[in-house]
Amino acid sequence: MSFGCILYADDILLLSPTVAGSQQMLDKCSEIAEVISLEFNVEKCHCIAIGKKTRNSQITPMSLCGNPVEWCETIKYLGVYLQGGSSVRFDVSYAKRAFYAACMQCNFST
């Protein structure tokens, strides 16, 4: 089974096996946005590359609605940090830290 798009509320995660495929998906988002008068906040949009060929390779610049989309090492999606590189890695240390901080502020006395 293959998924090209994961949606939750107003968060969209596009998945493609190639950079060219990713750009095609962004182009389709741009087309639909124009038709339904939707605006994407490109400052909140990011790309990461995952796979064996990502090291030391030149990655093609991406764009959404005519605006550049930044390539990053790590992105945050629904509170979980995904790290790019040779394989998919999830960094939950931020969520753990927030959880422990919230627990320290709670009063557990009865």
Short mmCIF file of C-alpha atoms in Angstrom, two decimals:
data_model
loop_
_atom_site.label_atom_id
_atom_site.label_comp_id
_atom_site.label_asym_id
_atom_site.label_seq_id
_atom_site.Cartn_x
_atom_site.Cartn_y
_atom_site.Cartn_z
CA MET A 1 0.00 0.00 0.00
CA SER A 2 1.33 3.42 -0.88
CA PHE A 3 0.32 6.81 0.50
CA GLY A 4 1.11 10.05 -1.31
CA CYS A 5 -0.68 12.41 1.02
CA ILE A 6 -1.46 12.39 4.74
CA LEU A 7 -3.97 14.95 6.01
CA TYR A 8 -4.94 15.98 9.51
CA ALA A 9 -7.08 19.11 9.96
CA ASP A 10 -5.15 21.83 8.09
CA ASP A 11 -1.81 19.96 8.05
CA ILE A 12 -0.75 18.24 4.85
CA LEU A 13 2.18 15.85 4.42
CA LEU A 14 3.04 15.02 0.79
CA LEU A 15 5.12 11.89 0.14
CA SER A 16 6.88 11.07 -3.11
CA PRO A 17 9.68 8.67 -4.05
CA THR A 18 11.31 11.33 -6.26
CA VAL A 19 12.03 15.04 -6.08
CA ALA A 20 10.36 15.50 -9.48
CA GLY A 21 7.26 13.75 -8.15
CA SER A 22 7.25 16.04 -5.12
CA GLN A 23 7.35 19.10 -7.35
CA GLN A 24 4.46 17.71 -9.43
CA MET A 25 2.43 17.30 -6.23
CA LEU A 26 3.25 20.88 -5.18
CA ASP A 27 2.24 22.09 -8.65
CA LYS A 28 -1.12 20.29 -8.32
CA CYS A 29 -1.61 21.91 -4.89
CA SER A 30 -0.90 25.30 -6.50
CA GLU A 31 -3.47 24.65 -9.26
CA ILE A 32 -6.17 23.61 -6.80
CA ALA A 33 -5.38 26.52 -4.47
CA GLU A 34 -5.93 28.94 -7.35
CA VAL A 35 -9.26 27.36 -8.31
CA ILE A 36 -10.70 27.38 -4.78
CA SER A 37 -9.04 30.64 -3.64
CA LEU A 38 -6.86 28.95 -1.03
CA GLU A 39 -3.57 30.41 0.18
CA PHE A 40 -0.70 28.31 1.50
CA ASN A 41 1.64 29.79 4.09
CA VAL A 42 4.88 28.88 2.34
CA GLU A 43 6.91 30.00 5.36
CA LYS A 44 5.50 26.98 7.19
CA CYS A 45 6.21 24.59 4.29
CA HIS A 46 9.40 22.52 4.29
CA CYS A 47 10.92 19.61 2.41
CA ILE A 48 13.15 16.82 3.69
CA ALA A 49 14.93 14.13 1.72
CA ILE A 50 15.03 10.57 2.98
CA GLY A 51 17.02 7.83 1.27
CA LYS A 52 20.47 6.46 0.61
CA LYS A 53 21.21 8.95 -2.18
CA THR A 54 20.52 12.04 -0.05
CA ARG A 55 24.05 12.49 1.25
CA ASN A 56 26.24 14.95 -0.62
CA SER A 57 23.72 15.31 -3.42
CA GLN A 58 22.47 18.51 -4.96
CA ILE A 59 18.74 18.77 -4.30
CA THR A 60 16.52 20.61 -6.77
CA PRO A 61 14.88 23.77 -5.41
CA MET A 62 11.15 23.32 -4.81
CA SER A 63 8.32 25.86 -5.15
CA LEU A 64 4.67 26.18 -4.14
CA CYS A 65 2.44 28.84 -5.71
CA GLY A 66 5.54 30.48 -7.20
CA ASN A 67 7.32 30.74 -3.82
CA PRO A 68 10.41 28.74 -2.83
CA VAL A 69 10.01 25.91 -0.32
CA GLU A 70 12.98 25.41 2.00
CA TRP A 71 14.87 22.09 2.28
CA CYS A 72 15.52 21.14 5.91
CA GLU A 73 17.20 18.39 7.91
CA THR A 74 14.23 18.08 10.29
CA ILE A 75 10.52 18.93 10.04
CA LYS A 76 7.77 18.96 12.65
CA TYR A 77 4.45 17.27 11.79
CA LEU A 78 1.71 16.96 14.41
CA GLY A 79 4.20 17.46 17.23
CA VAL A 80 6.63 14.78 16.04
CA TYR A 81 9.96 15.66 14.45
CA LEU A 82 10.93 13.72 11.33
CA GLN A 83 14.63 13.69 10.50
CA GLY A 84 15.90 13.41 6.95
CA GLY A 85 18.87 11.31 5.96
CA SER A 86 19.55 7.79 4.78
CA SER A 87 16.51 6.41 6.65
CA VAL A 88 13.38 7.71 8.40
CA ARG A 89 14.02 8.73 11.99
CA PHE A 90 11.59 10.20 14.47
CA ASP A 91 12.75 12.52 17.24
CA VAL A 92 10.32 12.46 20.15
CA SER A 93 12.69 14.11 22.63
CA TYR A 94 10.82 17.43 22.31
CA ALA A 95 7.49 15.77 23.13
CA LYS A 96 9.05 13.92 26.07
CA ARG A 97 10.56 17.11 27.41
CA ALA A 98 7.22 18.93 27.17
CA PHE A 99 5.45 16.02 28.87
CA TYR A 100 7.93 15.92 31.77
CA ALA A 101 7.76 19.69 32.17
CA ALA A 102 3.96 19.52 32.33
CA CYS A 103 4.16 16.76 34.95
CA MET A 104 6.55 18.79 37.09
CA GLN A 105 4.01 21.62 37.15
CA CYS A 106 1.14 19.34 38.25
CA ASN A 107 0.24 18.99 41.91
CA PHE A 108 -0.24 15.29 42.59
CA SER A 109 -1.28 15.70 46.26
CA THR A 110 -4.75 14.58 47.18
#
